[in-house]
Amino acid sequence: MFRSRAKTEKAPTDKVTADLSQQPRDPQAPKGRPTPKRSEAQTQRRRAASAAPADRKAAMKRQREARRADLARQREALASGDERYLPVRDKGPVRRFVRDYVDSRFCIAEWFLPLAVIILILSVIQVQNIQSISLLLWLGVIILIVIDSIGLSIRLKKQLSERFPDTPKRGAVAYGLMRTLQMRRLRLPKPQVKRGERP
């Protein structure tokens, strides 16, 4: 009685051990290479940690140097008008024509900042007549700038449509009007034509 029960109990355990031996190995535990010692693993980690910042620093240094070189080339191009290294907003034949067109003319808007400083100084003086004159000057300057800008934009649109009929001209007139607000000697890229010289 007892022997038959012992035999029947033994049989299932043998089957379980056989089933366990046939199960696949955990994929996260690689087989075929020895596990490295703790000291070796730590030295590998230290090497990786010490090598990474050096490479990063070198890469950042190279990026800074390349950025400086690009900025230096852009500054030279802004001074000389070299198309190859100009910023994207200043590149192209349309933008070059707009710059030359604006630089060849006298615009009231380029004297806006000096006139504004003079008018502000006059408005600070505590004399009623001078303050009223400064207010009239302020209104007159603004009206003249608006009229001059409207006339310039109409003439510039006409010239652009004649010279560049198939080229996209989006933002070219606004680019020219923004250039008129800068004093001639402070404009970038530097003017390449003289006043009165038609492009």
CSV table of C-alpha atoms in Angstrom, one decimal:
chain,number,residue,atom,x,y,z
A,1,MET,CA,0.0,0.0,0.0
A,2,PHE,CA,2.7,2.5,1.0
A,3,ARG,CA,5.0,1.4,-1.8
A,4,SER,CA,2.5,2.0,-4.5
A,5,ARG,CA,1.8,5.5,-3.2
A,6,ALA,CA,5.5,6.4,-3.1
A,7,LYS,CA,6.0,5.2,-6.7
A,8,THR,CA,3.0,7.3,-7.9
A,9,GLU,CA,4.3,10.4,-6.0
A,10,LYS,CA,7.8,10.0,-7.4
A,11,ALA,CA,6.6,9.9,-11.0
A,12,PRO,CA,5.1,13.4,-11.2
A,13,THR,CA,8.2,15.0,-9.7
A,14,ASP,CA,10.4,13.4,-12.3
A,15,LYS,CA,8.1,14.9,-15.0
A,16,VAL,CA,8.3,18.4,-13.4
A,17,THR,CA,12.1,18.3,-13.4
A,18,ALA,CA,12.1,17.1,-17.0
A,19,ASP,CA,9.7,20.0,-18.0
A,20,LEU,CA,11.9,22.6,-16.2
A,21,SER,CA,15.0,21.4,-18.0
A,22,GLN,CA,13.3,21.9,-21.3
A,23,GLN,CA,12.2,25.5,-20.7
A,24,PRO,CA,14.1,28.2,-22.6
A,25,ARG,CA,16.7,30.4,-20.8
A,26,ASP,CA,15.9,34.0,-19.8
A,27,PRO,CA,16.8,36.2,-22.7
A,28,GLN,CA,18.2,38.9,-20.4
A,29,ALA,CA,20.8,36.5,-19.1
A,30,PRO,CA,23.3,36.1,-22.0
A,31,LYS,CA,24.9,32.7,-22.3
A,32,GLY,CA,28.3,31.9,-23.5
A,33,ARG,CA,30.4,34.7,-21.9
A,34,PRO,CA,31.5,34.9,-18.3
A,35,THR,CA,30.1,37.6,-16.0
A,36,PRO,CA,32.7,40.3,-15.5
A,37,LYS,CA,34.1,40.9,-12.0
A,38,ARG,CA,32.8,43.8,-10.1
A,39,SER,CA,36.1,45.6,-10.2
A,40,GLU,CA,36.3,45.2,-14.0
A,41,ALA,CA,32.8,46.5,-14.5
A,42,GLN,CA,33.4,49.5,-12.3
A,43,THR,CA,36.6,50.4,-14.2
A,44,GLN,CA,34.7,50.1,-17.5
A,45,ARG,CA,32.0,52.4,-16.2
A,46,ARG,CA,34.6,54.9,-14.9
A,47,ARG,CA,36.3,55.0,-18.3
A,48,ALA,CA,33.0,55.5,-20.1
A,49,ALA,CA,32.1,58.3,-17.7
A,50,SER,CA,35.5,60.1,-18.0
A,51,ALA,CA,35.6,59.7,-21.8
A,52,ALA,CA,32.2,61.1,-22.5
A,53,PRO,CA,32.6,64.7,-21.2
A,54,ALA,CA,35.9,65.1,-22.9
A,55,ASP,CA,34.4,64.2,-26.3
A,56,ARG,CA,31.4,66.4,-25.5
A,57,LYS,CA,33.7,69.3,-24.6
A,58,ALA,CA,35.7,68.8,-27.8
A,59,ALA,CA,32.5,68.7,-29.9
A,60,MET,CA,31.2,71.9,-28.2
A,61,LYS,CA,34.6,73.6,-28.7
A,62,ARG,CA,34.5,72.7,-32.4
A,63,GLN,CA,30.9,74.0,-32.7
A,64,ARG,CA,31.9,77.3,-31.0
A,65,GLU,CA,34.9,77.7,-33.3
A,66,ALA,CA,32.7,77.0,-36.4
A,67,ARG,CA,30.1,79.5,-35.2
A,68,ARG,CA,32.7,82.1,-34.6
A,69,ALA,CA,34.1,81.6,-38.1
A,70,ASP,CA,30.6,81.8,-39.6
A,71,LEU,CA,29.9,85.1,-37.7
A,72,ALA,CA,33.3,86.5,-38.8
A,73,ARG,CA,32.5,85.7,-42.4
A,74,GLN,CA,29.1,87.2,-42.1
A,75,ARG,CA,30.5,90.4,-40.6
A,76,GLU,CA,33.0,90.7,-43.5
A,77,ALA,CA,30.2,90.0,-46.0
A,78,LEU,CA,28.0,92.7,-44.4
A,79,ALA,CA,30.8,95.1,-44.8
A,80,SER,CA,31.8,94.1,-48.3
A,81,GLY,CA,28.5,93.0,-49.7
A,82,ASP,CA,29.7,89.5,-50.6
A,83,GLU,CA,26.6,87.5,-51.4
A,84,ARG,CA,28.0,84.1,-50.5
A,85,TYR,CA,28.2,84.7,-46.7
A,86,LEU,CA,25.4,87.1,-46.2
A,87,PRO,CA,22.6,86.1,-43.8
A,88,VAL,CA,19.5,84.5,-45.5
A,89,ARG,CA,17.4,87.7,-45.2
A,90,ASP,CA,19.9,89.7,-47.2
A,91,LYS,CA,20.6,87.1,-50.0
A,92,GLY,CA,19.4,87.1,-53.5
A,93,PRO,CA,19.3,89.5,-56.5
A,94,VAL,CA,15.9,91.0,-55.4
A,95,ARG,CA,17.2,92.0,-51.9
A,96,ARG,CA,20.4,93.4,-53.5
A,97,PHE,CA,18.4,95.5,-55.9
A,98,VAL,CA,16.2,96.8,-53.0
A,99,ARG,CA,19.2,97.8,-51.0
A,100,ASP,CA,20.8,99.6,-53.9
A,101,TYR,CA,17.5,101.3,-54.8
A,102,VAL,CA,17.1,102.6,-51.2
A,103,ASP,CA,20.7,103.6,-50.8
A,104,SER,CA,20.7,105.6,-54.0
A,105,ARG,CA,18.0,107.9,-52.7
A,106,PHE,CA,17.6,110.5,-49.9
A,107,CYS,CA,14.9,109.3,-47.5
A,108,ILE,CA,13.5,111.4,-44.7
A,109,ALA,CA,13.0,108.3,-42.6
A,110,GLU,CA,16.8,107.8,-42.1
A,111,TRP,CA,16.9,111.1,-40.1
A,112,PHE,CA,14.0,109.9,-37.9
A,113,LEU,CA,16.2,109.1,-34.8
A,114,PRO,CA,18.3,112.3,-34.8
A,115,LEU,CA,15.1,114.4,-35.3
A,116,ALA,CA,13.3,112.5,-32.6
A,117,VAL,CA,16.2,113.2,-30.1
A,118,ILE,CA,16.1,116.9,-31.0
A,119,ILE,CA,12.3,117.1,-30.7
A,120,LEU,CA,12.4,115.3,-27.3
A,121,ILE,CA,15.0,117.8,-26.0
A,122,LEU,CA,12.8,120.7,-27.2
A,123,SER,CA,9.8,119.2,-25.5
A,124,VAL,CA,11.6,119.0,-22.2
A,125,ILE,CA,12.3,122.8,-22.1
A,126,GLN,CA,9.7,124.5,-19.9
A,127,VAL,CA,8.7,127.2,-22.4
A,128,GLN,CA,5.2,127.0,-23.8
A,129,ASN,CA,6.1,128.2,-27.3
A,130,ILE,CA,9.0,125.8,-27.7
A,131,GLN,CA,6.9,122.8,-26.5
A,132,SER,CA,4.2,123.7,-29.1
A,133,ILE,CA,6.9,124.0,-31.8
A,134,SER,CA,8.3,120.6,-30.8
A,135,LEU,CA,4.8,119.1,-31.1
A,136,LEU,CA,4.3,120.6,-34.5
A,137,LEU,CA,7.7,119.4,-35.6
A,138,TRP,CA,6.9,115.9,-34.4
A,139,LEU,CA,3.6,115.7,-36.4
A,140,GLY,CA,5.3,117.2,-39.5
A,141,VAL,CA,8.2,114.7,-39.3
A,142,ILE,CA,5.7,111.7,-39.0
A,143,ILE,CA,3.6,113.0,-41.9
A,144,LEU,CA,6.6,113.5,-44.1
A,145,ILE,CA,8.0,110.0,-43.3
A,146,VAL,CA,4.6,108.4,-44.1
A,147,ILE,CA,4.3,110.2,-47.4
A,148,ASP,CA,7.9,109.5,-48.4
A,149,SER,CA,7.5,105.8,-47.4
A,150,ILE,CA,4.2,105.4,-49.5
A,151,GLY,CA,5.9,107.0,-52.5
A,152,LEU,CA,9.0,104.8,-52.1
A,153,SER,CA,7.0,101.6,-51.8
A,154,ILE,CA,4.9,102.4,-54.9
A,155,ARG,CA,8.0,103.1,-57.0
A,156,LEU,CA,9.9,100.1,-55.6
A,157,LYS,CA,7.0,97.7,-56.4
A,158,LYS,CA,6.9,99.0,-59.9
A,159,GLN,CA,10.7,98.6,-60.4
A,160,LEU,CA,10.6,95.1,-58.9
A,161,SER,CA,7.7,94.0,-61.1
A,162,GLU,CA,9.6,95.3,-64.2
A,163,ARG,CA,13.0,93.8,-63.3
A,164,PHE,CA,12.0,90.6,-61.6
A,165,PRO,CA,8.7,89.5,-63.1
A,166,ASP,CA,9.1,85.7,-62.4
A,167,THR,CA,11.1,86.0,-59.1
A,168,PRO,CA,9.3,85.8,-55.8
A,169,LYS,CA,9.3,89.2,-54.1
A,170,ARG,CA,7.6,88.5,-50.8
A,171,GLY,CA,8.8,90.9,-48.1
A,172,ALA,CA,11.0,92.9,-50.4
A,173,VAL,CA,9.2,96.2,-50.0
A,174,ALA,CA,9.1,95.9,-46.2
A,175,TYR,CA,12.8,95.1,-46.3
A,176,GLY,CA,13.4,98.3,-48.2
A,177,LEU,CA,11.2,100.4,-45.8
A,178,MET,CA,13.1,99.0,-42.8
A,179,ARG,CA,16.4,99.9,-44.4
A,180,THR,CA,15.2,103.5,-44.8
A,181,LEU,CA,14.8,103.8,-41.0
A,182,GLN,CA,18.5,103.2,-40.5
A,183,MET,CA,21.0,106.0,-41.1
A,184,ARG,CA,23.1,105.5,-44.2
A,185,ARG,CA,26.4,105.0,-42.5
A,186,LEU,CA,24.9,102.5,-40.0
A,187,ARG,CA,23.2,100.3,-42.6
A,188,LEU,CA,24.2,96.6,-42.9
A,189,PRO,CA,25.1,95.3,-45.5
A,190,LYS,CA,27.0,98.5,-46.3
A,191,PRO,CA,25.7,100.6,-49.2
A,192,GLN,CA,27.3,99.7,-52.5
A,193,VAL,CA,26.0,102.7,-54.5
A,194,LYS,CA,26.4,106.4,-54.1
A,195,ARG,CA,23.4,108.8,-53.6
A,196,GLY,CA,21.9,109.6,-57.0
A,197,GLU,CA,23.5,106.6,-58.7
A,198,ARG,CA,20.7,104.5,-60.1
A,199,PRO,CA,21.0,100.7,-59.7
